[in-house]
């Protein structure tokens, strides 16, 4: 193959196509040559020969067979220019951030709670509680139904029903039946005094009924006083409404029961259900004491063995373990 001329393969191709192109003017009055149909002319007016030198005023353009060039400027290498631009950008960024003090982020990436639950061995719920909460928030109908449940079931307050209503008919008979059941249980346990009949007399029923009436009145007053102030940040009705929301949305609801120095129940604290997971049942069963009802107004305790379950709450970096009420 003969060597290419100084103009490159593009110039050779232009020279080879010239005999095939018409060199005449389009119209007699046309005073300008068609672009690409006539050879370029030198400053003196003569056509430039194939392979001849470029004129001084010619535009320097990049083409695929020669070194890239910029219009009106010297030839440059594109990767080199990009590298220099990146270096200038890095120097500008360094001038901004070097020496600046950045605080630790307060936010946490998603998925840390799920990882903490899995590391603690918590049971995986069948449905993600957070996803269930978002589903209700973005639904047009679910939220209205849940609000209606909370209002109609738990929003109308509460009242205390006595085990034996002494203002109703048949109160004396209920007291007599309760006394008979208590004596039968004591007889089975071997604690009934000798000579005590299983069925109480009318005088015993009347005296015991008056005693139970006084106890019921005091107990009701204590309950009303307690439930008026059993929550820190709201009423007991509001606590029940929030509990109803959790039950209908996630299927679970939790209260934390606080006790005073004597061990008596003092406060109820609402616990968001989506922050709590169940732990597996303990492998070993333990002996616990449970209350069983003997009559309408009395209870007894029995021993039983059962496997206990704990609960785990994760909020941020803190883990809190709970047990079931009464364990």
PDB file of C-alpha atoms in Angstrom:
ATOM      1  CA  UNK A   1       0.000   0.000   0.000  1.00  0.00           C
ATOM      2  CA  UNK A   2       1.509   3.419  -0.907  1.00  0.00           C
ATOM      3  CA  UNK A   3       2.187   5.779   1.970  1.00  0.00           C
ATOM      4  CA  UNK A   4      -0.489   8.253   2.855  1.00  0.00           C
ATOM      5  CA  UNK A   5       0.022  11.925   2.174  1.00  0.00           C
ATOM      6  CA  UNK A   6       0.456  14.600   4.806  1.00  0.00           C
ATOM      7  CA  UNK A   7      -3.246  15.346   4.714  1.00  0.00           C
ATOM      8  CA  UNK A   8      -4.219  11.899   6.045  1.00  0.00           C
ATOM      9  CA  UNK A   9      -6.646   9.434   4.511  1.00  0.00           C
ATOM     10  CA  UNK A  10      -9.426  11.997   4.461  1.00  0.00           C
ATOM     11  CA  UNK A  11      -7.454  14.202   2.059  1.00  0.00           C
ATOM     12  CA  UNK A  12      -6.670  11.232  -0.204  1.00  0.00           C
ATOM     13  CA  UNK A  13     -10.338  10.289  -0.259  1.00  0.00           C
ATOM     14  CA  UNK A  14     -11.328  13.838  -1.191  1.00  0.00           C
ATOM     15  CA  UNK A  15      -8.860  13.851  -4.089  1.00  0.00           C
ATOM     16  CA  UNK A  16     -10.163  10.525  -5.349  1.00  0.00           C
ATOM     17  CA  UNK A  17     -13.763  11.749  -5.350  1.00  0.00           C
ATOM     18  CA  UNK A  18     -13.132  15.041  -7.127  1.00  0.00           C
ATOM     19  CA  UNK A  19     -13.311  13.712 -10.720  1.00  0.00           C
ATOM     20  CA  UNK A  20     -16.764  12.271  -9.926  1.00  0.00           C
ATOM     21  CA  UNK A  21     -18.252  15.548  -8.639  1.00  0.00           C
ATOM     22  CA  UNK A  22     -19.588  18.352 -10.765  1.00  0.00           C
ATOM     23  CA  UNK A  23     -17.417  21.459 -10.588  1.00  0.00           C
ATOM     24  CA  UNK A  24     -19.873  23.789 -12.278  1.00  0.00           C
ATOM     25  CA  UNK A  25     -21.879  26.456 -10.573  1.00  0.00           C
ATOM     26  CA  UNK A  26     -25.504  25.788  -9.664  1.00  0.00           C
ATOM     27  CA  UNK A  27     -26.660  29.029 -11.379  1.00  0.00           C
ATOM     28  CA  UNK A  28     -24.890  31.588 -13.541  1.00  0.00           C
ATOM     29  CA  UNK A  29     -25.294  34.215 -10.817  1.00  0.00           C
ATOM     30  CA  UNK A  30     -23.891  32.062  -8.000  1.00  0.00           C
ATOM     31  CA  UNK A  31     -20.773  33.729  -6.683  1.00  0.00           C
ATOM     32  CA  UNK A  32     -19.970  31.263  -3.913  1.00  0.00           C
ATOM     33  CA  UNK A  33     -18.696  27.738  -4.418  1.00  0.00           C
ATOM     34  CA  UNK A  34     -20.735  24.917  -2.951  1.00  0.00           C
ATOM     35  CA  UNK A  35     -19.239  23.547   0.197  1.00  0.00           C
ATOM     36  CA  UNK A  36     -17.359  20.358  -0.567  1.00  0.00           C
ATOM     37  CA  UNK A  37     -17.675  20.596  -4.377  1.00  0.00           C
ATOM     38  CA  UNK A  38     -14.592  22.762  -5.027  1.00  0.00           C
ATOM     39  CA  UNK A  39     -11.136  22.541  -3.505  1.00  0.00           C
ATOM     40  CA  UNK A  40     -10.181  25.015  -0.849  1.00  0.00           C
ATOM     41  CA  UNK A  41      -8.073  27.915  -1.998  1.00  0.00           C
ATOM     42  CA  UNK A  42      -4.944  29.341  -0.519  1.00  0.00           C
ATOM     43  CA  UNK A  43      -4.670  32.980   0.570  1.00  0.00           C
ATOM     44  CA  UNK A  44      -3.346  33.794  -2.919  1.00  0.00           C
ATOM     45  CA  UNK A  45      -6.448  32.442  -4.571  1.00  0.00           C
ATOM     46  CA  UNK A  46      -4.980  29.209  -6.020  1.00  0.00           C
ATOM     47  CA  UNK A  47      -6.570  25.874  -5.161  1.00  0.00           C
ATOM     48  CA  UNK A  48      -4.815  23.862  -2.485  1.00  0.00           C
ATOM     49  CA  UNK A  49      -3.180  20.744  -3.795  1.00  0.00           C
ATOM     50  CA  UNK A  50      -3.788  17.336  -2.325  1.00  0.00           C
ATOM     51  CA  UNK A  51      -1.349  16.705   0.461  1.00  0.00           C
ATOM     52  CA  UNK A  52      -0.271  20.333   0.527  1.00  0.00           C
ATOM     53  CA  UNK A  53       0.309  22.385   3.648  1.00  0.00           C
ATOM     54  CA  UNK A  54      -2.646  23.799   5.590  1.00  0.00           C
ATOM     55  CA  UNK A  55      -3.039  27.564   5.314  1.00  0.00           C
ATOM     56  CA  UNK A  56      -2.416  29.682   8.365  1.00  0.00           C
ATOM     57  CA  UNK A  57      -6.045  30.744   8.697  1.00  0.00           C
ATOM     58  CA  UNK A  58      -7.449  27.242   8.396  1.00  0.00           C
ATOM     59  CA  UNK A  59      -9.466  25.910  11.321  1.00  0.00           C
ATOM     60  CA  UNK A  60      -7.849  23.082  13.211  1.00  0.00           C
ATOM     61  CA  UNK A  61     -10.393  20.392  14.022  1.00  0.00           C
ATOM     62  CA  UNK A  62     -10.012  16.970  15.557  1.00  0.00           C
ATOM     63  CA  UNK A  63     -10.537  13.951  13.313  1.00  0.00           C
ATOM     64  CA  UNK A  64     -10.318  10.207  13.983  1.00  0.00           C
ATOM     65  CA  UNK A  65      -7.015   9.675  12.196  1.00  0.00           C
ATOM     66  CA  UNK A  66      -4.943  12.431  13.758  1.00  0.00           C
ATOM     67  CA  UNK A  67      -4.176  13.982  17.123  1.00  0.00           C
ATOM     68  CA  UNK A  68      -7.218  15.717  18.653  1.00  0.00           C
ATOM     69  CA  UNK A  69      -7.164  19.442  18.440  1.00  0.00           C
ATOM     70  CA  UNK A  70      -9.194  22.373  19.707  1.00  0.00           C
ATOM     71  CA  UNK A  71     -10.502  25.019  17.386  1.00  0.00           C
ATOM     72  CA  UNK A  72      -7.991  27.812  17.177  1.00  0.00           C
ATOM     73  CA  UNK A  73      -5.657  26.200  19.742  1.00  0.00           C
ATOM     74  CA  UNK A  74      -2.845  23.668  20.027  1.00  0.00           C
ATOM     75  CA  UNK A  75      -3.365  19.895  20.015  1.00  0.00           C
ATOM     76  CA  UNK A  76      -4.319  18.454  23.399  1.00  0.00           C
ATOM     77  CA  UNK A  77      -4.800  14.996  24.894  1.00  0.00           C
ATOM     78  CA  UNK A  78      -8.314  14.471  26.288  1.00  0.00           C
ATOM     79  CA  UNK A  79      -7.345  12.133  29.194  1.00  0.00           C
ATOM     80  CA  UNK A  80      -4.679  14.573  30.299  1.00  0.00           C
ATOM     81  CA  UNK A  81      -7.150  17.460  30.348  1.00  0.00           C
ATOM     82  CA  UNK A  82      -9.677  15.397  32.323  1.00  0.00           C
ATOM     83  CA  UNK A  83      -6.992  14.449  34.846  1.00  0.00           C
ATOM     84  CA  UNK A  84      -5.984  18.087  35.293  1.00  0.00           C
ATOM     85  CA  UNK A  85      -9.628  19.120  35.789  1.00  0.00           C
ATOM     86  CA  UNK A  86     -10.104  16.446  38.446  1.00  0.00           C
ATOM     87  CA  UNK A  87      -6.978  17.606  40.268  1.00  0.00           C
ATOM     88  CA  UNK A  88      -8.258  21.193  40.296  1.00  0.00           C
ATOM     89  CA  UNK A  89     -11.637  20.002  41.636  1.00  0.00           C
ATOM     90  CA  UNK A  90      -9.991  17.957  44.388  1.00  0.00           C
ATOM     91  CA  UNK A  91      -7.903  20.918  45.457  1.00  0.00           C
ATOM     92  CA  UNK A  92     -11.058  23.042  45.716  1.00  0.00           C
ATOM     93  CA  UNK A  93     -12.875  20.394  47.771  1.00  0.00           C
ATOM     94  CA  UNK A  94      -9.898  19.906  50.066  1.00  0.00           C
ATOM     95  CA  UNK A  95      -9.826  23.601  50.736  1.00  0.00           C
ATOM     96  CA  UNK A  96     -13.409  23.354  51.960  1.00  0.00           C
ATOM     97  CA  UNK A  97     -13.410  20.207  54.142  1.00  0.00           C
ATOM     98  CA  UNK A  98      -9.884  19.853  55.479  1.00  0.00           C
ATOM     99  CA  UNK A  99      -9.777  20.868  59.105  1.00  0.00           C
ATOM    100  CA  UNK A 100     -13.589  21.005  59.535  1.00  0.00           C
ATOM    101  CA  UNK A 101     -15.010  19.246  62.604  1.00  0.00           C
ATOM    102  CA  UNK A 102     -17.898  16.907  61.754  1.00  0.00           C
ATOM    103  CA  UNK A 103     -20.235  15.691  64.510  1.00  0.00           C
ATOM    104  CA  UNK A 104     -21.233  12.089  64.853  1.00  0.00           C
ATOM    105  CA  UNK A 105     -24.499  11.285  63.063  1.00  0.00           C
ATOM    106  CA  UNK A 106     -27.537  11.050  65.309  1.00  0.00           C
ATOM    107  CA  UNK A 107     -29.566   9.038  62.820  1.00  0.00           C
ATOM    108  CA  UNK A 108     -29.319   5.298  62.467  1.00  0.00           C
ATOM    109  CA  UNK A 109     -29.447   3.303  59.240  1.00  0.00           C
ATOM    110  CA  UNK A 110     -32.517   1.201  58.645  1.00  0.00           C
ATOM    111  CA  UNK A 111     -32.592  -2.397  59.755  1.00  0.00           C
ATOM    112  CA  UNK A 112     -30.702  -2.001  63.039  1.00  0.00           C
ATOM    113  CA  UNK A 113     -33.762  -2.850  65.153  1.00  0.00           C
ATOM    114  CA  UNK A 114     -34.399  -6.015  63.169  1.00  0.00           C
ATOM    115  CA  UNK A 115     -30.749  -6.982  63.592  1.00  0.00           C
ATOM    116  CA  UNK A 116     -30.922  -6.364  67.348  1.00  0.00           C
ATOM    117  CA  UNK A 117     -34.047  -8.515  67.643  1.00  0.00           C
ATOM    118  CA  UNK A 118     -32.489 -11.361  65.679  1.00  0.00           C
ATOM    119  CA  UNK A 119     -29.267 -11.214  67.698  1.00  0.00           C
ATOM    120  CA  UNK A 120     -31.285 -11.458  70.925  1.00  0.00           C
ATOM    121  CA  UNK A 121     -33.108 -14.537  69.646  1.00  0.00           C
ATOM    122  CA  UNK A 122     -36.556 -12.947  69.356  1.00  0.00           C
ATOM    123  CA  UNK A 123     -39.253 -14.696  67.367  1.00  0.00           C
ATOM    124  CA  UNK A 124     -39.870 -13.376  63.872  1.00  0.00           C
ATOM    125  CA  UNK A 125     -43.466 -12.089  63.581  1.00  0.00           C
ATOM    126  CA  UNK A 126     -45.505 -13.344  60.604  1.00  0.00           C
ATOM    127  CA  UNK A 127     -45.964  -9.742  59.427  1.00  0.00           C
ATOM    128  CA  UNK A 128     -43.598  -6.846  60.006  1.00  0.00           C
ATOM    129  CA  UNK A 129     -45.249  -4.552  62.607  1.00  0.00           C
ATOM    130  CA  UNK A 130     -43.756  -1.390  61.091  1.00  0.00           C
ATOM    131  CA  UNK A 131     -45.168  -2.308  57.687  1.00  0.00           C
ATOM    132  CA  UNK A 132     -48.614  -2.873  59.211  1.00  0.00           C
ATOM    133  CA  UNK A 133     -48.495   0.576  60.825  1.00  0.00           C
ATOM    134  CA  UNK A 134     -47.541   2.206  57.514  1.00  0.00           C
ATOM    135  CA  UNK A 135     -50.320   0.310  55.766  1.00  0.00           C
ATOM    136  CA  UNK A 136     -52.922   1.856  58.059  1.00  0.00           C
ATOM    137  CA  UNK A 137     -51.395   5.322  57.732  1.00  0.00           C
ATOM    138  CA  UNK A 138     -51.565   5.236  53.908  1.00  0.00           C
ATOM    139  CA  UNK A 139     -54.992   3.587  53.634  1.00  0.00           C
ATOM    140  CA  UNK A 140     -58.154   5.618  53.132  1.00  0.00           C
ATOM    141  CA  UNK A 141     -60.466   3.128  54.838  1.00  0.00           C
ATOM    142  CA  UNK A 142     -58.477   1.170  57.426  1.00  0.00           C
ATOM    143  CA  UNK A 143     -57.731   4.174  59.615  1.00  0.00           C
ATOM    144  CA  UNK A 144     -61.410   5.142  59.739  1.00  0.00           C
ATOM    145  CA  UNK A 145     -62.423   1.627  60.771  1.00  0.00           C
ATOM    146  CA  UNK A 146     -59.778   1.436  63.495  1.00  0.00           C
ATOM    147  CA  UNK A 147     -60.790   4.845  64.847  1.00  0.00           C
ATOM    148  CA  UNK A 148     -64.417   3.717  64.927  1.00  0.00           C
ATOM    149  CA  UNK A 149     -63.434   0.613  66.894  1.00  0.00           C
ATOM    150  CA  UNK A 150     -61.443   2.667  69.398  1.00  0.00           C
ATOM    151  CA  UNK A 151     -64.287   5.153  69.857  1.00  0.00           C
ATOM    152  CA  UNK A 152     -67.193   2.723  70.091  1.00  0.00           C
ATOM    153  CA  UNK A 153     -65.466   0.030  72.173  1.00  0.00           C
ATOM    154  CA  UNK A 154     -63.067   1.900  74.461  1.00  0.00           C
ATOM    155  CA  UNK A 155     -63.991   5.565  74.096  1.00  0.00           C
ATOM    156  CA  UNK A 156     -67.143   5.622  76.249  1.00  0.00           C
ATOM    157  CA  UNK A 157     -65.371   5.172  79.554  1.00  0.00           C
ATOM    158  CA  UNK A 158     -65.737   2.318  82.017  1.00  0.00           C
ATOM    159  CA  UNK A 159     -67.630   1.278  85.105  1.00  0.00           C
ATOM    160  CA  UNK A 160     -67.087  -1.256  87.879  1.00  0.00           C
ATOM    161  CA  UNK A 161     -69.524  -4.123  88.140  1.00  0.00           C
ATOM    162  CA  UNK A 162     -69.773  -5.678  91.625  1.00  0.00           C
ATOM    163  CA  UNK A 163     -69.499  -9.427  91.958  1.00  0.00           C
ATOM    164  CA  UNK A 164     -72.678  -9.315  94.041  1.00  0.00           C
ATOM    165  CA  UNK A 165     -75.060  -6.417  93.566  1.00  0.00           C
ATOM    166  CA  UNK A 166     -76.556  -5.853  96.997  1.00  0.00           C
ATOM    167  CA  UNK A 167     -79.165  -3.472  95.593  1.00  0.00           C
ATOM    168  CA  UNK A 168     -80.615  -6.183  93.362  1.00  0.00           C
ATOM    169  CA  UNK A 169     -82.968  -8.981  94.288  1.00  0.00           C
ATOM    170  CA  UNK A 170     -81.421 -12.274  95.358  1.00  0.00           C
ATOM    171  CA  UNK A 171     -78.297 -10.765  96.961  1.00  0.00           C
ATOM    172  CA  UNK A 172     -78.774 -12.793 100.155  1.00  0.00           C
ATOM    173  CA  UNK A 173     -79.006 -16.050  98.173  1.00  0.00           C
ATOM    174  CA  UNK A 174     -75.755 -15.243  96.323  1.00  0.00           C
ATOM    175  CA  UNK A 175     -74.007 -14.595  99.638  1.00  0.00           C
ATOM    176  CA  UNK A 176     -75.283 -17.912 101.007  1.00  0.00           C
ATOM    177  CA  UNK A 177     -74.055 -19.774  97.916  1.00  0.00           C
ATOM    178  CA  UNK A 178     -70.645 -18.121  98.201  1.00  0.00           C
ATOM    179  CA  UNK A 179     -70.351 -19.142 101.847  1.00  0.00           C
ATOM    180  CA  UNK A 180     -71.304 -22.736 101.018  1.00  0.00           C
ATOM    181  CA  UNK A 181     -68.681 -22.927  98.249  1.00  0.00           C
ATOM    182  CA  UNK A 182     -65.981 -21.546 100.535  1.00  0.00           C
ATOM    183  CA  UNK A 183     -66.805 -24.091 103.258  1.00  0.00           C
ATOM    184  CA  UNK A 184     -66.787 -26.939 100.727  1.00  0.00           C
ATOM    185  CA  UNK A 185     -63.341 -25.918  99.482  1.00  0.00           C
ATOM    186  CA  UNK A 186     -62.066 -25.692 103.057  1.00  0.00           C
ATOM    187  CA  UNK A 187     -63.528 -29.113 103.806  1.00  0.00           C
ATOM    188  CA  UNK A 188     -61.732 -30.631 100.794  1.00  0.00           C
ATOM    189  CA  UNK A 189     -58.488 -28.994 101.873  1.00  0.00           C
ATOM    190  CA  UNK A 190     -58.928 -30.192 105.467  1.00  0.00           C
ATOM    191  CA  UNK A 191     -58.997 -26.698 106.935  1.00  0.00           C
ATOM    192  CA  UNK A 192     -62.676 -26.507 107.844  1.00  0.00           C
ATOM    193  CA  UNK A 193     -63.154 -26.388 111.645  1.00  0.00           C
ATOM    194  CA  UNK A 194     -64.769 -29.449 113.096  1.00  0.00           C
ATOM    195  CA  UNK A 195     -68.519 -29.198 113.608  1.00  0.00           C
ATOM    196  CA  UNK A 196     -69.003 -26.422 111.054  1.00  0.00           C
ATOM    197  CA  UNK A 197     -71.939 -27.187 108.738  1.00  0.00           C
ATOM    198  CA  UNK A 198     -71.440 -26.872 104.991  1.00  0.00           C
ATOM    199  CA  UNK A 199     -74.624 -24.826 104.636  1.00  0.00           C
ATOM    200  CA  UNK A 200     -74.690 -21.544 106.597  1.00  0.00           C
ATOM    201  CA  UNK A 201     -77.651 -20.470 108.653  1.00  0.00           C
ATOM    202  CA  UNK A 202     -79.798 -17.405 107.931  1.00  0.00           C
ATOM    203  CA  UNK A 203     -78.167 -15.430 110.741  1.00  0.00           C
ATOM    204  CA  UNK A 204     -74.705 -16.239 109.408  1.00  0.00           C
ATOM    205  CA  UNK A 205     -75.766 -15.201 105.912  1.00  0.00           C
ATOM    206  CA  UNK A 206     -77.163 -11.857 107.123  1.00  0.00           C
ATOM    207  CA  UNK A 207     -74.040 -11.030 109.126  1.00  0.00           C
ATOM    208  CA  UNK A 208     -71.707 -12.036 106.309  1.00  0.00           C
ATOM    209  CA  UNK A 209     -73.755 -10.096 103.734  1.00  0.00           C
ATOM    210  CA  UNK A 210     -73.420  -6.880 105.736  1.00  0.00           C
ATOM    211  CA  UNK A 211     -69.676  -7.450 106.072  1.00  0.00           C
ATOM    212  CA  UNK A 212     -69.248  -8.055 102.337  1.00  0.00           C
ATOM    213  CA  UNK A 213     -71.352  -4.958 101.564  1.00  0.00           C
ATOM    214  CA  UNK A 214     -68.975  -2.750 103.551  1.00  0.00           C
ATOM    215  CA  UNK A 215     -65.940  -4.333 101.877  1.00  0.00           C
ATOM    216  CA  UNK A 216     -67.437  -3.817  98.405  1.00  0.00           C
ATOM    217  CA  UNK A 217     -68.079  -0.109  99.070  1.00  0.00           C
ATOM    218  CA  UNK A 218     -64.492   0.475 100.212  1.00  0.00           C
ATOM    219  CA  UNK A 219     -63.077  -1.547  97.339  1.00  0.00           C
ATOM    220  CA  UNK A 220     -65.048   0.436  94.750  1.00  0.00           C
ATOM    221  CA  UNK A 221     -63.809   3.732  96.177  1.00  0.00           C
ATOM    222  CA  UNK A 222     -60.207   2.524  96.017  1.00  0.00           C
ATOM    223  CA  UNK A 223     -60.634   1.358  92.418  1.00  0.00           C
ATOM    224  CA  UNK A 224     -62.110   4.665  91.273  1.00  0.00           C
ATOM    225  CA  UNK A 225     -59.303   6.594  92.938  1.00  0.00           C
ATOM    226  CA  UNK A 226     -56.654   4.352  91.408  1.00  0.00           C
ATOM    227  CA  UNK A 227     -57.965   4.411  87.830  1.00  0.00           C
ATOM    228  CA  UNK A 228     -58.331   8.179  87.897  1.00  0.00           C
ATOM    229  CA  UNK A 229     -54.539   8.517  88.237  1.00  0.00           C
ATOM    230  CA  UNK A 230     -53.150   5.234  86.909  1.00  0.00           C
ATOM    231  CA  UNK A 231     -51.501   6.784  83.809  1.00  0.00           C
ATOM    232  CA  UNK A 232     -48.768   9.402  83.637  1.00  0.00           C
ATOM    233  CA  UNK A 233     -49.609  11.157  80.370  1.00  0.00           C
ATOM    234  CA  UNK A 234     -53.363  10.682  80.011  1.00  0.00           C
ATOM    235  CA  UNK A 235     -56.485   9.023  81.258  1.00  0.00           C
ATOM    236  CA  UNK A 236     -57.229   5.339  81.455  1.00  0.00           C
ATOM    237  CA  UNK A 237     -59.702   5.770  78.583  1.00  0.00           C
ATOM    238  CA  UNK A 238     -56.960   7.202  76.376  1.00  0.00           C
ATOM    239  CA  UNK A 239     -54.715   4.290  77.300  1.00  0.00           C
ATOM    240  CA  UNK A 240     -57.420   1.856  76.251  1.00  0.00           C
ATOM    241  CA  UNK A 241     -57.966   3.714  72.954  1.00  0.00           C
ATOM    242  CA  UNK A 242     -54.273   3.478  72.100  1.00  0.00           C
ATOM    243  CA  UNK A 243     -54.321  -0.165  73.113  1.00  0.00           C
ATOM    244  CA  UNK A 244     -57.254  -0.816  70.788  1.00  0.00           C
ATOM    245  CA  UNK A 245     -55.331   0.765  67.909  1.00  0.00           C
ATOM    246  CA  UNK A 246     -52.397  -1.577  68.488  1.00  0.00           C
ATOM    247  CA  UNK A 247     -54.623  -4.639  68.798  1.00  0.00           C
ATOM    248  CA  UNK A 248     -56.434  -3.926  65.531  1.00  0.00           C
ATOM    249  CA  UNK A 249     -53.330  -2.859  63.562  1.00  0.00           C
ATOM    250  CA  UNK A 250     -50.544  -5.189  64.719  1.00  0.00           C
ATOM    251  CA  UNK A 251     -52.487  -7.850  66.626  1.00  0.00           C
ATOM    252  CA  UNK A 252     -50.648  -7.210  69.916  1.00  0.00           C
ATOM    253  CA  UNK A 253     -50.778  -4.590  72.652  1.00  0.00           C
ATOM    254  CA  UNK A 254     -48.635  -4.112  75.751  1.00  0.00           C
ATOM    255  CA  UNK A 255     -48.732  -2.279  79.073  1.00  0.00           C
ATOM    256  CA  UNK A 256     -45.880  -1.926  81.504  1.00  0.00           C
ATOM    257  CA  UNK A 257     -47.118  -2.364  85.075  1.00  0.00           C
ATOM    258  CA  UNK A 258     -45.201  -0.364  87.681  1.00  0.00           C
ATOM    259  CA  UNK A 259     -45.303  -1.254  91.368  1.00  0.00           C
ATOM    260  CA  UNK A 260     -44.618   0.776  94.480  1.00  0.00           C
ATOM    261  CA  UNK A 261     -42.325  -0.065  97.374  1.00  0.00           C
ATOM    262  CA  UNK A 262     -44.917  -2.397  98.930  1.00  0.00           C
ATOM    263  CA  UNK A 263     -45.288  -4.383  95.719  1.00  0.00           C
ATOM    264  CA  UNK A 264     -48.748  -3.033  94.906  1.00  0.00           C
ATOM    265  CA  UNK A 265     -49.699  -1.920  91.400  1.00  0.00           C
ATOM    266  CA  UNK A 266     -49.095   1.815  91.019  1.00  0.00           C
ATOM    267  CA  UNK A 267     -49.064   2.841  87.311  1.00  0.00           C
ATOM    268  CA  UNK A 268     -49.784   1.616  83.777  1.00  0.00           C
ATOM    269  CA  UNK A 269     -47.448   2.682  80.963  1.00  0.00           C
ATOM    270  CA  UNK A 270     -48.308   2.323  77.282  1.00  0.00           C
ATOM    271  CA  UNK A 271     -45.692   0.424  75.254  1.00  0.00           C
ATOM    272  CA  UNK A 272     -45.830   0.678  71.424  1.00  0.00           C
ATOM    273  CA  UNK A 273     -46.456  -2.790  70.082  1.00  0.00           C
ATOM    274  CA  UNK A 274     -44.113  -2.420  67.079  1.00  0.00           C
ATOM    275  CA  UNK A 275     -41.131  -2.045  69.445  1.00  0.00           C
ATOM    276  CA  UNK A 276     -41.710  -5.362  71.262  1.00  0.00           C
ATOM    277  CA  UNK A 277     -40.957  -8.925  70.203  1.00  0.00           C
ATOM    278  CA  UNK A 278     -41.664 -12.243  71.880  1.00  0.00           C
ATOM    279  CA  UNK A 279     -38.804 -14.423  73.043  1.00  0.00           C
ATOM    280  CA  UNK A 280     -39.059 -18.225  72.914  1.00  0.00           C
ATOM    281  CA  UNK A 281     -40.499 -20.073  75.879  1.00  0.00           C
ATOM    282  CA  UNK A 282     -38.015 -21.098  78.537  1.00  0.00           C
ATOM    283  CA  UNK A 283     -36.754 -24.648  78.168  1.00  0.00           C
ATOM    284  CA  UNK A 284     -37.326 -25.526  81.814  1.00  0.00           C
ATOM    285  CA  UNK A 285     -40.711 -25.256  83.530  1.00  0.00           C
ATOM    286  CA  UNK A 286     -40.779 -23.498  86.883  1.00  0.00           C
ATOM    287  CA  UNK A 287     -43.233 -23.623  89.764  1.00  0.00           C
ATOM    288  CA  UNK A 288     -45.551 -20.640  90.025  1.00  0.00           C
ATOM    289  CA  UNK A 289     -48.521 -19.677  92.201  1.00  0.00           C
ATOM    290  CA  UNK A 290     -51.796 -18.908  90.454  1.00  0.00           C
ATOM    291  CA  UNK A 291     -55.110 -17.611  91.746  1.00  0.00           C
ATOM    292  CA  UNK A 292     -58.255 -19.649  91.236  1.00  0.00           C
ATOM    293  CA  UNK A 293     -61.796 -18.537  91.975  1.00  0.00           C
ATOM    294  CA  UNK A 294     -63.640 -20.420  94.703  1.00  0.00           C
ATOM    295  CA  UNK A 295     -66.780 -18.332  94.902  1.00  0.00           C
ATOM    296  CA  UNK A 296     -68.049 -14.992  93.634  1.00  0.00           C
ATOM    297  CA  UNK A 297     -66.133 -13.106  96.323  1.00  0.00           C
ATOM    298  CA  UNK A 298     -63.155 -15.292  97.252  1.00  0.00           C
ATOM    299  CA  UNK A 299     -60.028 -16.728  95.639  1.00  0.00           C
ATOM    300  CA  UNK A 300     -57.404 -19.280  96.514  1.00  0.00           C
ATOM    301  CA  UNK A 301     -53.853 -19.912  95.296  1.00  0.00           C
ATOM    302  CA  UNK A 302     -52.561 -23.151  93.847  1.00  0.00           C
ATOM    303  CA  UNK A 303     -49.117 -24.274  92.706  1.00  0.00           C
ATOM    304  CA  UNK A 304     -48.480 -25.205  89.097  1.00  0.00           C
ATOM    305  CA  UNK A 305     -45.545 -25.617  86.753  1.00  0.00           C
ATOM    306  CA  UNK A 306     -45.309 -23.917  83.412  1.00  0.00           C
ATOM    307  CA  UNK A 307     -42.785 -22.508  80.980  1.00  0.00           C
ATOM    308  CA  UNK A 308     -42.415 -18.761  81.138  1.00  0.00           C
ATOM    309  CA  UNK A 309     -41.943 -16.299  78.310  1.00  0.00           C
ATOM    310  CA  UNK A 310     -40.075 -13.030  78.239  1.00  0.00           C
ATOM    311  CA  UNK A 311     -40.470 -10.009  75.987  1.00  0.00           C
ATOM    312  CA  UNK A 312     -37.853  -7.746  74.413  1.00  0.00           C
ATOM    313  CA  UNK A 313     -38.156  -4.070  73.561  1.00  0.00           C
ATOM    314  CA  UNK A 314     -35.556  -2.350  71.373  1.00  0.00           C
ATOM    315  CA  UNK A 315     -35.429   1.427  71.015  1.00  0.00           C
ATOM    316  CA  UNK A 316     -32.272   2.849  69.558  1.00  0.00           C
ATOM    317  CA  UNK A 317     -29.326   1.149  71.215  1.00  0.00           C
ATOM    318  CA  UNK A 318     -31.219   0.124  74.376  1.00  0.00           C
ATOM    319  CA  UNK A 319     -32.681  -3.300  75.085  1.00  0.00           C
ATOM    320  CA  UNK A 320     -35.284  -3.828  77.786  1.00  0.00           C
ATOM    321  CA  UNK A 321     -36.572  -7.244  78.856  1.00  0.00           C
ATOM    322  CA  UNK A 322     -40.018  -7.798  80.369  1.00  0.00           C
ATOM    323  CA  UNK A 323     -41.910 -10.726  81.836  1.00  0.00           C
ATOM    324  CA  UNK A 324     -45.611 -11.486  81.723  1.00  0.00           C
ATOM    325  CA  UNK A 325     -47.785  -9.919  84.392  1.00  0.00           C
ATOM    326  CA  UNK A 326     -48.032 -12.229  87.363  1.00  0.00           C
ATOM    327  CA  UNK A 327     -44.905 -14.300  86.613  1.00  0.00           C
TER     328      UNK A 327
END
